[in-house]
């Protein structure tokens, strides 16, 4: 088995206000750790990496998203049968800012106990090393021993790796997450892995169709498999028709150039996510833990929806899923051409005359007087129109005022007014694109958002064409400088849009 699958989620009936515990098994022993000390559960590789450190129970290390995490075989210290052979997982324990992997036979869910259900263990002599067990309790007819993460972290010679922490103001160094909804389930994924979002595209029948694969779509001249997202994640499925039809889709890039589309209902936001904002999914009650990075609360996402939890997908886990990798590889097979040879030749001629750009980048499309597009990588966050705004008399009529965002005073700029277009918008439905550059954070107001789409072709523009003219000049003469173009969309929705370099506008405003 490639990942930890929970047998059950055990919840004590008298769990009024007691501790939340994560349950695991090492050999025949049932053990527990406080949930706040659990970071994630990982499949154990066939062979752990060698770690030239001598400590009792230390059996190697595992590579996790750029970190080398030491792994401890607690069975050696607890006098239990070691799970070094057979099915096993690694429970990543967090103590303060340090991480340590614990080898276990399996993860068994979680329990919530009343305080009186815990029985403290006492020891007559202190012993030569810390006592790892602090309490015991009964659950489902068995005895569970509660371990102390503090005492485990203090074991002589056992190293912990420092967990990277996002500090205040580091959001610009964090890849934004694209948030979307499938039924009532809110999900998120690293925006840098997104090829495009496609609104209401027809799903075609295919020999690939199965319980997981709903069919295929045509995208960029290739057939791309469409995945039933909730079926993949093992989450509660909404009532949906099994018949083929149209659906909104999220296209993800896979290593080697493959593509895969996830079915969804709507894209809701783009927000920066720091590691400290991601919480371990306490119950760990998922069919494949590789596919989940953790949970993001609405408070972390500034989404204004109290109590909502967003489950963040682990891109590396998706890239390791054998079925997904196989389906993504099939997307390299060409579909029927959607453009004639003459149209392709014409596009090549235009690109040659204008010194065409690099196709394949992801763009956010939106309405700012006219439908326009900007590189997705330039946008650090998308937020609602701020509720509190301090009006100021800026150098440009496009500057609406200042608003507070993450402790900084950021100017709010009407993008359509900045470009010399009609600037009317409805604050209740308008969105704000946050762009950081030149030591400044600027919020650009757009009338509404459209989608994320991949560029089929880009026109190379000069700095002057990209918006180096001052905001005041654009606003005063009522005309915008010429913008370069980008071709986005799929099939019948393929179109040329003005390409707006928002970083250039930030530099101009600064």
mmCIF file of N, CA, C and O in Angstrom, residues 188-225:
data_model
loop_
_atom_site.group_PDB
_atom_site.id
_atom_site.type_symbol
_atom_site.label_atom_id
_atom_site.label_comp_id
_atom_site.label_asym_id
_atom_site.label_seq_id
_atom_site.Cartn_x
_atom_site.Cartn_y
_atom_site.Cartn_z
ATOM 1 N N UNK A 188 -8.117 23.374 -2.371
ATOM 2 C CA UNK A 188 -7.115 24.329 -2.847
ATOM 3 C C UNK A 188 -5.919 23.581 -3.397
ATOM 4 O O UNK A 188 -5.647 22.437 -3.018
ATOM 5 N N UNK A 189 -5.184 24.233 -4.311
ATOM 6 C CA UNK A 189 -3.996 23.628 -4.899
ATOM 7 C C UNK A 189 -3.010 24.733 -5.236
ATOM 8 O O UNK A 189 -3.411 25.877 -5.496
ATOM 9 N N UNK A 190 -1.732 24.411 -5.197
ATOM 10 C CA UNK A 190 -0.687 25.372 -5.537
ATOM 11 C C UNK A 190 -0.951 25.937 -6.939
ATOM 12 O O UNK A 190 -1.019 25.203 -7.914
ATOM 13 N N UNK A 191 -1.109 27.256 -7.014
ATOM 14 C CA UNK A 191 -1.474 27.881 -8.291
ATOM 15 C C UNK A 191 -0.404 27.693 -9.356
ATOM 16 O O UNK A 191 -0.702 27.729 -10.553
ATOM 17 N N UNK A 192 0.845 27.487 -8.941
ATOM 18 C CA UNK A 192 1.907 27.328 -9.934
ATOM 19 C C UNK A 192 1.783 26.022 -10.714
ATOM 20 O O UNK A 192 2.397 25.870 -11.770
ATOM 21 N N UNK A 193 0.980 25.082 -10.210
ATOM 22 C CA UNK A 193 0.790 23.813 -10.915
ATOM 23 C C UNK A 193 -0.405 23.854 -11.857
ATOM 24 O O UNK A 193 -0.671 22.875 -12.555
ATOM 25 N N UNK A 194 -1.140 24.976 -11.868
ATOM 26 C CA UNK A 194 -2.367 25.080 -12.656
ATOM 27 C C UNK A 194 -2.036 25.515 -14.078
ATOM 28 O O UNK A 194 -1.394 26.541 -14.299
ATOM 29 N N UNK A 195 -2.471 24.739 -15.019
ATOM 30 C CA UNK A 195 -2.325 25.081 -16.438
ATOM 31 C C UNK A 195 -3.426 26.059 -16.860
ATOM 32 O O UNK A 195 -3.164 27.035 -17.550
ATOM 33 N N UNK A 196 -4.653 25.794 -16.441
ATOM 34 C CA UNK A 196 -5.773 26.647 -16.843
ATOM 35 C C UNK A 196 -7.013 26.260 -16.050
ATOM 36 O O UNK A 196 -7.111 25.156 -15.511
ATOM 37 N N UNK A 197 -7.959 27.197 -15.953
ATOM 38 C CA UNK A 197 -9.309 26.875 -15.509
ATOM 39 C C UNK A 197 -10.233 27.059 -16.698
ATOM 40 O O UNK A 197 -10.118 28.038 -17.436
ATOM 41 N N UNK A 198 -11.136 26.105 -16.881
ATOM 42 C CA UNK A 198 -12.003 26.113 -18.055
ATOM 43 C C UNK A 198 -13.458 26.134 -17.601
ATOM 44 O O UNK A 198 -13.910 25.192 -16.938
ATOM 45 N N UNK A 199 -14.214 27.172 -17.929
ATOM 46 C CA UNK A 199 -15.618 27.241 -17.507
ATOM 47 C C UNK A 199 -16.529 26.465 -18.461
ATOM 48 O O UNK A 199 -16.521 26.688 -19.661
ATOM 49 N N UNK A 200 -17.267 25.518 -17.913
ATOM 50 C CA UNK A 200 -18.350 24.828 -18.627
ATOM 51 C C UNK A 200 -17.917 24.312 -19.991
ATOM 52 O O UNK A 200 -18.333 24.789 -21.035
ATOM 53 N N UNK A 201 -17.062 23.313 -19.966
ATOM 54 C CA UNK A 201 -16.585 22.697 -21.204
ATOM 55 C C UNK A 201 -17.199 21.309 -21.339
ATOM 56 O O UNK A 201 -17.390 20.598 -20.341
ATOM 57 N N UNK A 202 -17.520 20.921 -22.553
ATOM 58 C CA UNK A 202 -18.140 19.620 -22.794
ATOM 59 C C UNK A 202 -17.137 18.497 -22.554
ATOM 60 O O UNK A 202 -15.990 18.565 -22.997
ATOM 61 N N UNK A 203 -17.586 17.457 -21.839
ATOM 62 C CA UNK A 203 -16.769 16.270 -21.598
ATOM 63 C C UNK A 203 -17.175 15.208 -22.610
ATOM 64 O O UNK A 203 -18.352 14.850 -22.713
ATOM 65 N N UNK A 204 -16.213 14.699 -23.373
ATOM 66 C CA UNK A 204 -16.483 13.726 -24.428
ATOM 67 C C UNK A 204 -16.249 12.310 -23.925
ATOM 68 O O UNK A 204 -15.407 12.065 -23.048
ATOM 69 N N UNK A 205 -17.003 11.381 -24.488
ATOM 70 C CA UNK A 205 -16.842 9.973 -24.117
ATOM 71 C C UNK A 205 -15.483 9.475 -24.603
ATOM 72 O O UNK A 205 -14.901 10.004 -25.560
ATOM 73 N N UNK A 206 -14.973 8.448 -23.927
ATOM 74 C CA UNK A 206 -13.658 7.925 -24.264
ATOM 75 C C UNK A 206 -13.534 6.508 -23.751
ATOM 76 O O UNK A 206 -14.239 6.094 -22.814
ATOM 77 N N UNK A 207 -12.618 5.753 -24.340
ATOM 78 C CA UNK A 207 -12.334 4.396 -23.855
ATOM 79 C C UNK A 207 -11.683 4.432 -22.479
ATOM 80 O O UNK A 207 -11.606 3.405 -21.799
ATOM 81 N N UNK A 208 -11.215 5.612 -22.041
ATOM 82 C CA UNK A 208 -10.599 5.762 -20.721
ATOM 83 C C UNK A 208 -11.637 5.872 -19.614
ATOM 84 O O UNK A 208 -11.286 5.825 -18.429
ATOM 85 N N UNK A 209 -12.906 6.019 -19.981
ATOM 86 C CA UNK A 209 -13.938 6.302 -18.993
ATOM 87 C C UNK A 209 -14.040 5.184 -17.960
ATOM 88 O O UNK A 209 -14.049 4.006 -18.291
ATOM 89 N N UNK A 210 -14.115 5.603 -16.679
ATOM 90 C CA UNK A 210 -14.210 4.662 -15.569
ATOM 91 C C UNK A 210 -14.862 5.384 -14.401
ATOM 92 O O UNK A 210 -15.337 6.519 -14.536
ATOM 93 N N UNK A 211 -14.868 4.744 -13.227
ATOM 94 C CA UNK A 211 -15.423 5.405 -12.048
ATOM 95 C C UNK A 211 -14.625 6.649 -11.699
ATOM 96 O O UNK A 211 -15.158 7.609 -11.153
ATOM 97 N N UNK A 212 -13.340 6.659 -12.026
ATOM 98 C CA UNK A 212 -12.482 7.802 -11.717
ATOM 99 C C UNK A 212 -12.401 8.786 -12.873
ATOM 100 O O UNK A 212 -12.419 9.996 -12.664
ATOM 101 N N UNK A 213 -12.324 8.288 -14.085
ATOM 102 C CA UNK A 213 -12.193 9.142 -15.279
ATOM 103 C C UNK A 213 -13.563 9.310 -15.931
ATOM 104 O O UNK A 213 -14.202 8.329 -16.341
ATOM 105 N N UNK A 214 -14.011 10.555 -16.045
ATOM 106 C CA UNK A 214 -15.338 10.845 -16.572
ATOM 107 C C UNK A 214 -15.373 10.929 -18.094
ATOM 108 O O UNK A 214 -16.446 10.956 -18.689
ATOM 109 N N UNK A 215 -14.220 10.995 -18.717
ATOM 110 C CA UNK A 215 -14.126 11.183 -20.157
ATOM 111 C C UNK A 215 -12.938 12.053 -20.481
ATOM 112 O O UNK A 215 -11.986 12.146 -19.682
ATOM 113 N N UNK A 216 -12.974 12.728 -21.621
ATOM 114 C CA UNK A 216 -11.855 13.576 -22.034
ATOM 115 C C UNK A 216 -12.383 14.911 -22.559
ATOM 116 O O UNK A 216 -13.547 15.025 -22.951
ATOM 117 N N UNK A 217 -11.518 15.898 -22.544
ATOM 118 C CA UNK A 217 -11.782 17.173 -23.200
ATOM 119 C C UNK A 217 -10.672 17.427 -24.205
ATOM 120 O O UNK A 217 -9.609 16.799 -24.146
ATOM 121 N N UNK A 218 -10.941 18.325 -25.114
ATOM 122 C CA UNK A 218 -9.902 18.748 -26.050
ATOM 123 C C UNK A 218 -9.322 20.059 -25.552
ATOM 124 O O UNK A 218 -10.034 21.038 -25.335
ATOM 125 N N UNK A 219 -8.007 20.067 -25.338
ATOM 126 C CA UNK A 219 -7.341 21.245 -24.788
ATOM 127 C C UNK A 219 -5.985 21.392 -25.447
ATOM 128 O O UNK A 219 -5.167 20.475 -25.409
ATOM 129 N N UNK A 220 -5.787 22.524 -26.097
ATOM 130 C CA UNK A 220 -4.519 22.831 -26.774
ATOM 131 C C UNK A 220 -4.153 21.758 -27.802
ATOM 132 O O UNK A 220 -2.979 21.450 -28.014
ATOM 133 N N UNK A 221 -5.161 21.192 -28.440
ATOM 134 C CA UNK A 221 -4.912 20.198 -29.468
ATOM 135 C C UNK A 221 -4.674 18.800 -28.948
ATOM 136 O O UNK A 221 -4.309 17.909 -29.719
ATOM 137 N N UNK A 222 -4.864 18.575 -27.654
ATOM 138 C CA UNK A 222 -4.653 17.258 -27.071
ATOM 139 C C UNK A 222 -5.910 16.782 -26.357
ATOM 140 O O UNK A 222 -6.742 17.588 -25.942
ATOM 141 N N UNK A 223 -6.036 15.483 -26.215
ATOM 142 C CA UNK A 223 -7.113 14.911 -25.421
ATOM 143 C C UNK A 223 -6.638 14.795 -23.977
ATOM 144 O O UNK A 223 -5.626 14.149 -23.691
ATOM 145 N N UNK A 224 -7.366 15.427 -23.068
ATOM 146 C CA UNK A 224 -6.995 15.462 -21.655
ATOM 147 C C UNK A 224 -8.065 14.741 -20.848
ATOM 148 O O UNK A 224 -9.257 15.047 -20.977
ATOM 149 N N UNK A 225 -7.654 13.790 -20.020
ATOM 150 C CA UNK A 225 -8.588 13.029 -19.199
ATOM 151 C C UNK A 225 -9.183 13.914 -18.108
ATOM 152 O O UNK A 225 -8.488 14.750 -17.516
#
